[in-house]
Amino acid sequence: MSGQCVSACNPPCASSEVCTGVGGSCVPAAPVPAAPVPPYQPQQPPLLAPSPLSPDPEVHIRSARWHNGFYLRMGVGVAALDGSASHPNLQMDFAAIGGAFDLAIGGTPVRGLVIGGGVFFAFGSPTVKGTGLDGDKAGSLGVGVIGPMLDFYPMPKQGLHFQGAAGVGTLSWSKGPTSSTSPQLPPVEYTGAGAGFMIGAGYESFITDEWSLGGVAQVIYASADLDASDKQPNHPTLSTSAWCPGLVLVATYH
């Protein structure tokens, strides 16, 4: 521009240079600092909404120390046997202290509720009282229930549970011991099947992520007509029923 000093440098400096104003010399311009890079922040995956088909997503998640998924229970313990047996010429009551055995398998389709099947069994060698009998020793008696079962955990992360089963009730009475002072009871083996059920409640604690140990108080009931193994008319059918309360130590994978 006419009459004005545009720059001390003549000719003017290039775009990548600046004029020092001292002696009219051009020097390279200082680089412009780059904008700082923000720190890396990993993105969180989007939260998935629960499926409308499942009111509780936890039902279908295998979780440590949580009662869900596959169910396996095994138990052994003690039981009392108390019942009666009769035919047209005999009425007798029996009682015994013996053992108990449980085995159940199932799954957990609903939170805290196990549906499956099981075998619940009690056995002992009772003494009998009745017509012409007074505390005589009888053969070994087994009482069992085989059928579908339920086991409910009100709080699946804890060990309190309530169980029940219903199905075929089985009774088996082995041939009694021989004695010179008392009759042989029964004189031959008797077996039969009818109806039965089991109810119980217990508590267990986790010892690993999936296994737990605990105890169950339960009652087994079965009723059936027992037939003699030899089918002889002098050995008539015995109408028999038995209650078997027991305490069982259980190991559960669940």
mmCIF file with all atom_site columns, C-alpha atoms in Angstrom, residues 84-248:
data_model
loop_
_atom_site.group_PDB
_atom_site.id
_atom_site.type_symbol
_atom_site.label_atom_id
_atom_site.label_alt_id
_atom_site.label_comp_id
_atom_site.label_asym_id
_atom_site.label_entity_id
_atom_site.label_seq_id
_atom_site.pdbx_PDB_ins_code
_atom_site.Cartn_x
_atom_site.Cartn_y
_atom_site.Cartn_z
_atom_site.occupancy
_atom_site.B_iso_or_equiv
_atom_site.pdbx_formal_charge
_atom_site.auth_seq_id
_atom_site.auth_comp_id
_atom_site.auth_asym_id
_atom_site.auth_atom_id
_atom_site.pdbx_PDB_model_num
ATOM 1   C CA . SER A 1 84  ? -50.588 -101.751 61.182 1.00 0.00 ? 84  SER A CA 1
ATOM 2   C CA . ALA A 1 85  ? -51.340 -104.868 59.156 1.00 0.00 ? 85  ALA A CA 1
ATOM 3   C CA . SER A 1 86  ? -54.394 -107.075 59.064 1.00 0.00 ? 86  SER A CA 1
ATOM 4   C CA . HIS A 1 87  ? -56.229 -109.898 57.344 1.00 0.00 ? 87  HIS A CA 1
ATOM 5   C CA . PRO A 1 88  ? -59.523 -111.564 58.305 1.00 0.00 ? 88  PRO A CA 1
ATOM 6   C CA . ASN A 1 89  ? -57.920 -113.609 61.102 1.00 0.00 ? 89  ASN A CA 1
ATOM 7   C CA . LEU A 1 90  ? -55.269 -111.179 62.326 1.00 0.00 ? 90  LEU A CA 1
ATOM 8   C CA . GLN A 1 91  ? -54.867 -107.594 63.465 1.00 0.00 ? 91  GLN A CA 1
ATOM 9   C CA . MET A 1 92  ? -51.424 -106.342 64.499 1.00 0.00 ? 92  MET A CA 1
ATOM 10  C CA . ASP A 1 93  ? -49.539 -103.103 65.043 1.00 0.00 ? 93  ASP A CA 1
ATOM 11  C CA . PHE A 1 94  ? -45.828 -102.709 64.471 1.00 0.00 ? 94  PHE A CA 1
ATOM 12  C CA . ALA A 1 95  ? -43.072 -100.215 65.280 1.00 0.00 ? 95  ALA A CA 1
ATOM 13  C CA . ALA A 1 96  ? -39.360 -99.928  64.574 1.00 0.00 ? 96  ALA A CA 1
ATOM 14  C CA . ILE A 1 97  ? -36.372 -97.611  64.452 1.00 0.00 ? 97  ILE A CA 1
ATOM 15  C CA . GLY A 1 98  ? -34.377 -97.960  61.257 1.00 0.00 ? 98  GLY A CA 1
ATOM 16  C CA . GLY A 1 99  ? -32.784 -96.084  58.389 1.00 0.00 ? 99  GLY A CA 1
ATOM 17  C CA . ALA A 1 100 ? -33.836 -93.774  55.568 1.00 0.00 ? 100 ALA A CA 1
ATOM 18  C CA . PHE A 1 101 ? -32.621 -93.092  52.037 1.00 0.00 ? 101 PHE A CA 1
ATOM 19  C CA . ASP A 1 102 ? -33.569 -90.355  49.534 1.00 0.00 ? 102 ASP A CA 1
ATOM 20  C CA . LEU A 1 103 ? -32.648 -89.740  45.895 1.00 0.00 ? 103 LEU A CA 1
ATOM 21  C CA . ALA A 1 104 ? -34.190 -86.984  43.759 1.00 0.00 ? 104 ALA A CA 1
ATOM 22  C CA . ILE A 1 105 ? -33.411 -85.388  40.367 1.00 0.00 ? 105 ILE A CA 1
ATOM 23  C CA . GLY A 1 106 ? -35.027 -82.386  38.728 1.00 0.00 ? 106 GLY A CA 1
ATOM 24  C CA . GLY A 1 107 ? -34.763 -78.867  37.354 1.00 0.00 ? 107 GLY A CA 1
ATOM 25  C CA . THR A 1 108 ? -35.809 -75.317  38.262 1.00 0.00 ? 108 THR A CA 1
ATOM 26  C CA . PRO A 1 109 ? -38.186 -73.893  35.625 1.00 0.00 ? 109 PRO A CA 1
ATOM 27  C CA . VAL A 1 110 ? -39.500 -71.207  38.000 1.00 0.00 ? 110 VAL A CA 1
ATOM 28  C CA . ARG A 1 111 ? -37.468 -69.166  40.459 1.00 0.00 ? 111 ARG A CA 1
ATOM 29  C CA . GLY A 1 112 ? -36.966 -71.190  43.636 1.00 0.00 ? 112 GLY A CA 1
ATOM 30  C CA . LEU A 1 113 ? -39.206 -74.102  42.559 1.00 0.00 ? 113 LEU A CA 1
ATOM 31  C CA . VAL A 1 114 ? -37.727 -77.516  41.713 1.00 0.00 ? 114 VAL A CA 1
ATOM 32  C CA . ILE A 1 115 ? -39.826 -80.001  39.735 1.00 0.00 ? 115 ILE A CA 1
ATOM 33  C CA . GLY A 1 116 ? -38.566 -83.551  39.355 1.00 0.00 ? 116 GLY A CA 1
ATOM 34  C CA . GLY A 1 117 ? -38.891 -87.105  40.556 1.00 0.00 ? 117 GLY A CA 1
ATOM 35  C CA . GLY A 1 118 ? -37.559 -89.078  43.460 1.00 0.00 ? 118 GLY A CA 1
ATOM 36  C CA . VAL A 1 119 ? -37.380 -92.177  45.615 1.00 0.00 ? 119 VAL A CA 1
ATOM 37  C CA . PHE A 1 120 ? -37.934 -91.838  49.371 1.00 0.00 ? 120 PHE A CA 1
ATOM 38  C CA . PHE A 1 121 ? -37.411 -94.974  51.441 1.00 0.00 ? 121 PHE A CA 1
ATOM 39  C CA . ALA A 1 122 ? -37.417 -96.076  55.086 1.00 0.00 ? 122 ALA A CA 1
ATOM 40  C CA . PHE A 1 123 ? -36.666 -99.503  56.516 1.00 0.00 ? 123 PHE A CA 1
ATOM 41  C CA . GLY A 1 124 ? -36.393 -101.353 59.802 1.00 0.00 ? 124 GLY A CA 1
ATOM 42  C CA . SER A 1 125 ? -37.081 -104.612 61.692 1.00 0.00 ? 125 SER A CA 1
ATOM 43  C CA . PRO A 1 126 ? -40.244 -103.979 63.701 1.00 0.00 ? 126 PRO A CA 1
ATOM 44  C CA . THR A 1 127 ? -41.698 -105.572 66.771 1.00 0.00 ? 127 THR A CA 1
ATOM 45  C CA . VAL A 1 128 ? -45.396 -106.441 66.559 1.00 0.00 ? 128 VAL A CA 1
ATOM 46  C CA . LYS A 1 129 ? -48.331 -106.497 68.932 1.00 0.00 ? 129 LYS A CA 1
ATOM 47  C CA . GLY A 1 130 ? -51.751 -107.904 68.263 1.00 0.00 ? 130 GLY A CA 1
ATOM 48  C CA . THR A 1 131 ? -53.759 -111.115 68.241 1.00 0.00 ? 131 THR A CA 1
ATOM 49  C CA . GLY A 1 132 ? -51.628 -113.578 70.238 1.00 0.00 ? 132 GLY A CA 1
ATOM 50  C CA . LEU A 1 133 ? -48.594 -111.324 69.845 1.00 0.00 ? 133 LEU A CA 1
ATOM 51  C CA . ASP A 1 134 ? -46.740 -109.264 72.421 1.00 0.00 ? 134 ASP A CA 1
ATOM 52  C CA . GLY A 1 135 ? -43.589 -107.534 71.232 1.00 0.00 ? 135 GLY A CA 1
ATOM 53  C CA . ASP A 1 136 ? -42.501 -110.350 68.934 1.00 0.00 ? 136 ASP A CA 1
ATOM 54  C CA . LYS A 1 137 ? -39.735 -109.608 66.440 1.00 0.00 ? 137 LYS A CA 1
ATOM 55  C CA . ALA A 1 138 ? -40.711 -109.545 62.771 1.00 0.00 ? 138 ALA A CA 1
ATOM 56  C CA . GLY A 1 139 ? -38.817 -109.577 59.499 1.00 0.00 ? 139 GLY A CA 1
ATOM 57  C CA . SER A 1 140 ? -37.347 -106.449 57.886 1.00 0.00 ? 140 SER A CA 1
ATOM 58  C CA . LEU A 1 141 ? -39.945 -104.009 56.536 1.00 0.00 ? 141 LEU A CA 1
ATOM 59  C CA . GLY A 1 142 ? -39.297 -101.475 53.772 1.00 0.00 ? 142 GLY A CA 1
ATOM 60  C CA . VAL A 1 143 ? -41.621 -98.534  53.094 1.00 0.00 ? 143 VAL A CA 1
ATOM 61  C CA . GLY A 1 144 ? -41.135 -96.272  50.080 1.00 0.00 ? 144 GLY A CA 1
ATOM 62  C CA . VAL A 1 145 ? -42.629 -93.637  47.788 1.00 0.00 ? 145 VAL A CA 1
ATOM 63  C CA . ILE A 1 146 ? -41.660 -93.313  44.112 1.00 0.00 ? 146 ILE A CA 1
ATOM 64  C CA . GLY A 1 147 ? -43.034 -90.454  42.043 1.00 0.00 ? 147 GLY A CA 1
ATOM 65  C CA . PRO A 1 148 ? -42.963 -86.770  41.071 1.00 0.00 ? 148 PRO A CA 1
ATOM 66  C CA . MET A 1 149 ? -41.677 -84.313  43.636 1.00 0.00 ? 149 MET A CA 1
ATOM 67  C CA . LEU A 1 150 ? -41.486 -80.574  44.335 1.00 0.00 ? 150 LEU A CA 1
ATOM 68  C CA . ASP A 1 151 ? -38.895 -78.680  46.352 1.00 0.00 ? 151 ASP A CA 1
ATOM 69  C CA . PHE A 1 152 ? -39.472 -74.975  47.023 1.00 0.00 ? 152 PHE A CA 1
ATOM 70  C CA . TYR A 1 153 ? -36.855 -72.423  48.150 1.00 0.00 ? 153 TYR A CA 1
ATOM 71  C CA . PRO A 1 154 ? -38.677 -69.204  49.209 1.00 0.00 ? 154 PRO A CA 1
ATOM 72  C CA . MET A 1 155 ? -35.333 -67.337  49.084 1.00 0.00 ? 155 MET A CA 1
ATOM 73  C CA . PRO A 1 156 ? -33.111 -69.051  46.480 1.00 0.00 ? 156 PRO A CA 1
ATOM 74  C CA . LYS A 1 157 ? -29.873 -67.598  47.857 1.00 0.00 ? 157 LYS A CA 1
ATOM 75  C CA . GLN A 1 158 ? -30.610 -69.171  51.249 1.00 0.00 ? 158 GLN A CA 1
ATOM 76  C CA . GLY A 1 159 ? -31.098 -72.739  52.372 1.00 0.00 ? 159 GLY A CA 1
ATOM 77  C CA . LEU A 1 160 ? -34.636 -72.998  53.759 1.00 0.00 ? 160 LEU A CA 1
ATOM 78  C CA . HIS A 1 161 ? -36.818 -75.266  51.616 1.00 0.00 ? 161 HIS A CA 1
ATOM 79  C CA . PHE A 1 162 ? -40.059 -77.258  51.684 1.00 0.00 ? 162 PHE A CA 1
ATOM 80  C CA . GLN A 1 163 ? -40.497 -80.489  49.758 1.00 0.00 ? 163 GLN A CA 1
ATOM 81  C CA . GLY A 1 164 ? -43.221 -82.938  48.867 1.00 0.00 ? 164 GLY A CA 1
ATOM 82  C CA . ALA A 1 165 ? -43.827 -85.988  46.695 1.00 0.00 ? 165 ALA A CA 1
ATOM 83  C CA . ALA A 1 166 ? -46.722 -88.258  45.810 1.00 0.00 ? 166 ALA A CA 1
ATOM 84  C CA . GLY A 1 167 ? -46.924 -91.432  43.805 1.00 0.00 ? 167 GLY A CA 1
ATOM 85  C CA . VAL A 1 168 ? -46.621 -95.179  44.148 1.00 0.00 ? 168 VAL A CA 1
ATOM 86  C CA . GLY A 1 169 ? -46.313 -96.416  47.709 1.00 0.00 ? 169 GLY A CA 1
ATOM 87  C CA . THR A 1 170 ? -44.347 -99.663  48.068 1.00 0.00 ? 170 THR A CA 1
ATOM 88  C CA . LEU A 1 171 ? -44.084 -102.005 51.031 1.00 0.00 ? 171 LEU A CA 1
ATOM 89  C CA . SER A 1 172 ? -41.921 -105.110 51.292 1.00 0.00 ? 172 SER A CA 1
ATOM 90  C CA . TRP A 1 173 ? -41.825 -107.381 54.347 1.00 0.00 ? 173 TRP A CA 1
ATOM 91  C CA . SER A 1 174 ? -39.172 -110.072 54.428 1.00 0.00 ? 174 SER A CA 1
ATOM 92  C CA . LYS A 1 175 ? -39.615 -113.471 56.001 1.00 0.00 ? 175 LYS A CA 1
ATOM 93  C CA . GLY A 1 176 ? -39.358 -113.261 59.772 1.00 0.00 ? 176 GLY A CA 1
ATOM 94  C CA . PRO A 1 177 ? -36.819 -114.956 62.033 1.00 0.00 ? 177 PRO A CA 1
ATOM 95  C CA . THR A 1 178 ? -37.563 -118.408 63.385 1.00 0.00 ? 178 THR A CA 1
ATOM 96  C CA . SER A 1 179 ? -37.875 -118.887 67.130 1.00 0.00 ? 179 SER A CA 1
ATOM 97  C CA . SER A 1 180 ? -38.976 -121.640 69.462 1.00 0.00 ? 180 SER A CA 1
ATOM 98  C CA . THR A 1 181 ? -40.829 -119.157 71.678 1.00 0.00 ? 181 THR A CA 1
ATOM 99  C CA . SER A 1 182 ? -42.639 -116.946 69.148 1.00 0.00 ? 182 SER A CA 1
ATOM 100 C CA . PRO A 1 183 ? -44.316 -117.322 65.750 1.00 0.00 ? 183 PRO A CA 1
ATOM 101 C CA . GLN A 1 184 ? -42.485 -116.506 62.540 1.00 0.00 ? 184 GLN A CA 1
ATOM 102 C CA . LEU A 1 185 ? -43.685 -113.086 61.350 1.00 0.00 ? 185 LEU A CA 1
ATOM 103 C CA . PRO A 1 186 ? -44.339 -113.073 58.521 1.00 0.00 ? 186 PRO A CA 1
ATOM 104 C CA . PRO A 1 187 ? -43.952 -116.753 57.613 1.00 0.00 ? 187 PRO A CA 1
ATOM 105 C CA . VAL A 1 188 ? -43.096 -115.854 53.994 1.00 0.00 ? 188 VAL A CA 1
ATOM 106 C CA . GLU A 1 189 ? -42.078 -112.691 52.159 1.00 0.00 ? 189 GLU A CA 1
ATOM 107 C CA . TYR A 1 190 ? -44.879 -110.181 51.446 1.00 0.00 ? 190 TYR A CA 1
ATOM 108 C CA . THR A 1 191 ? -44.779 -107.376 48.871 1.00 0.00 ? 191 THR A CA 1
ATOM 109 C CA . GLY A 1 192 ? -47.260 -104.907 47.440 1.00 0.00 ? 192 GLY A CA 1
ATOM 110 C CA . ALA A 1 193 ? -47.787 -101.488 45.893 1.00 0.00 ? 193 ALA A CA 1
ATOM 111 C CA . GLY A 1 194 ? -50.408 -98.854  46.523 1.00 0.00 ? 194 GLY A CA 1
ATOM 112 C CA . ALA A 1 195 ? -50.356 -95.123  47.160 1.00 0.00 ? 195 ALA A CA 1
ATOM 113 C CA . GLY A 1 196 ? -48.008 -92.937  49.160 1.00 0.00 ? 196 GLY A CA 1
ATOM 114 C CA . PHE A 1 197 ? -46.644 -89.472  49.765 1.00 0.00 ? 197 PHE A CA 1
ATOM 115 C CA . MET A 1 198 ? -43.770 -87.616  51.419 1.00 0.00 ? 198 MET A CA 1
ATOM 116 C CA . ILE A 1 199 ? -43.639 -84.156  52.980 1.00 0.00 ? 199 ILE A CA 1
ATOM 117 C CA . GLY A 1 200 ? -40.674 -82.445  54.575 1.00 0.00 ? 200 GLY A CA 1
ATOM 118 C CA . ALA A 1 201 ? -38.794 -79.258  55.375 1.00 0.00 ? 201 ALA A CA 1
ATOM 119 C CA . GLY A 1 202 ? -35.108 -78.563  55.852 1.00 0.00 ? 202 GLY A CA 1
ATOM 120 C CA . TYR A 1 203 ? -32.181 -76.197  55.661 1.00 0.00 ? 203 TYR A CA 1
ATOM 121 C CA . GLU A 1 204 ? -28.830 -76.457  53.887 1.00 0.00 ? 204 GLU A CA 1
ATOM 122 C CA . SER A 1 205 ? -25.688 -74.359  53.454 1.00 0.00 ? 205 SER A CA 1
ATOM 123 C CA . PHE A 1 206 ? -23.403 -74.051  50.443 1.00 0.00 ? 206 PHE A CA 1
ATOM 124 C CA . ILE A 1 207 ? -19.952 -75.641  50.809 1.00 0.00 ? 207 ILE A CA 1
ATOM 125 C CA . THR A 1 208 ? -18.956 -74.884  47.176 1.00 0.00 ? 208 THR A CA 1
ATOM 126 C CA . ASP A 1 209 ? -20.532 -72.749  44.455 1.00 0.00 ? 209 ASP A CA 1
ATOM 127 C CA . GLU A 1 210 ? -23.028 -75.533  43.611 1.00 0.00 ? 210 GLU A CA 1
ATOM 128 C CA . TRP A 1 211 ? -22.927 -78.169  46.396 1.00 0.00 ? 211 TRP A CA 1
ATOM 129 C CA . SER A 1 212 ? -24.631 -77.738  49.747 1.00 0.00 ? 212 SER A CA 1
ATOM 130 C CA . LEU A 1 213 ? -25.080 -79.858  52.869 1.00 0.00 ? 213 LEU A CA 1
ATOM 131 C CA . GLY A 1 214 ? -27.986 -79.841  55.272 1.00 0.00 ? 214 GLY A CA 1
ATOM 132 C CA . GLY A 1 215 ? -30.740 -81.716  57.004 1.00 0.00 ? 215 GLY A CA 1
ATOM 133 C CA . VAL A 1 216 ? -34.382 -82.542  56.294 1.00 0.00 ? 216 VAL A CA 1
ATOM 134 C CA . ALA A 1 217 ? -37.180 -83.542  58.631 1.00 0.00 ? 217 ALA A CA 1
ATOM 135 C CA . GLN A 1 218 ? -39.668 -85.587  56.632 1.00 0.00 ? 218 GLN A CA 1
ATOM 136 C CA . VAL A 1 219 ? -42.567 -88.012  56.874 1.00 0.00 ? 219 VAL A CA 1
ATOM 137 C CA . ILE A 1 220 ? -43.203 -90.894  54.469 1.00 0.00 ? 220 ILE A CA 1
ATOM 138 C CA . TYR A 1 221 ? -46.590 -92.609  54.274 1.00 0.00 ? 221 TYR A CA 1
ATOM 139 C CA . ALA A 1 222 ? -47.540 -95.654  52.222 1.00 0.00 ? 222 ALA A CA 1
ATOM 140 C CA . SER A 1 223 ? -50.505 -98.014  52.122 1.00 0.00 ? 223 SER A CA 1
ATOM 141 C CA . ALA A 1 224 ? -50.881 -101.219 50.118 1.00 0.00 ? 224 ALA A CA 1
ATOM 142 C CA . ASP A 1 225 ? -52.255 -104.755 50.076 1.00 0.00 ? 225 ASP A CA 1
ATOM 143 C CA . LEU A 1 226 ? -49.336 -107.159 50.429 1.00 0.00 ? 226 LEU A CA 1
ATOM 144 C CA . ASP A 1 227 ? -49.416 -110.563 48.784 1.00 0.00 ? 227 ASP A CA 1
ATOM 145 C CA . ALA A 1 228 ? -47.469 -113.584 49.980 1.00 0.00 ? 228 ALA A CA 1
ATOM 146 C CA . SER A 1 229 ? -44.672 -114.745 47.726 1.00 0.00 ? 229 SER A CA 1
ATOM 147 C CA . ASP A 1 230 ? -45.943 -118.355 47.738 1.00 0.00 ? 230 ASP A CA 1
ATOM 148 C CA . LYS A 1 231 ? -49.567 -117.375 46.893 1.00 0.00 ? 231 LYS A CA 1
ATOM 149 C CA . GLN A 1 232 ? -50.857 -120.033 49.289 1.00 0.00 ? 232 GLN A CA 1
ATOM 150 C CA . PRO A 1 233 ? -54.425 -119.688 50.671 1.00 0.00 ? 233 PRO A CA 1
ATOM 151 C CA . ASN A 1 234 ? -53.133 -120.089 54.231 1.00 0.00 ? 234 ASN A CA 1
ATOM 152 C CA . HIS A 1 235 ? -51.119 -116.886 53.704 1.00 0.00 ? 235 HIS A CA 1
ATOM 153 C CA . PRO A 1 236 ? -53.856 -114.310 52.962 1.00 0.00 ? 236 PRO A CA 1
ATOM 154 C CA . THR A 1 237 ? -53.320 -110.749 51.745 1.00 0.00 ? 237 THR A CA 1
ATOM 155 C CA . LEU A 1 238 ? -52.160 -108.273 54.399 1.00 0.00 ? 238 LEU A CA 1
ATOM 156 C CA . SER A 1 239 ? -53.703 -104.805 54.290 1.00 0.00 ? 239 SER A CA 1
ATOM 157 C CA . THR A 1 240 ? -50.787 -102.690 55.513 1.00 0.00 ? 240 THR A CA 1
ATOM 158 C CA . SER A 1 241 ? -50.095 -99.016  56.106 1.00 0.00 ? 241 SER A CA 1
ATOM 159 C CA . ALA A 1 242 ? -47.119 -97.240  57.681 1.00 0.00 ? 242 ALA A CA 1
ATOM 160 C CA . TRP A 1 243 ? -46.012 -93.785  58.806 1.00 0.00 ? 243 TRP A CA 1
ATOM 161 C CA . CYS A 1 244 ? -42.286 -93.132  58.745 1.00 0.00 ? 244 CYS A CA 1
ATOM 162 C CA . PRO A 1 245 ? -41.050 -89.867  60.267 1.00 0.00 ? 245 PRO A CA 1
ATOM 163 C CA . GLY A 1 246 ? -37.307 -89.346  59.851 1.00 0.00 ? 246 GLY A CA 1
ATOM 164 C CA . LEU A 1 247 ? -34.293 -87.069  59.894 1.00 0.00 ? 247 LEU A CA 1
ATOM 165 C CA . VAL A 1 248 ? -32.070 -87.156  56.817 1.00 0.00 ? 248 VAL A CA 1
#
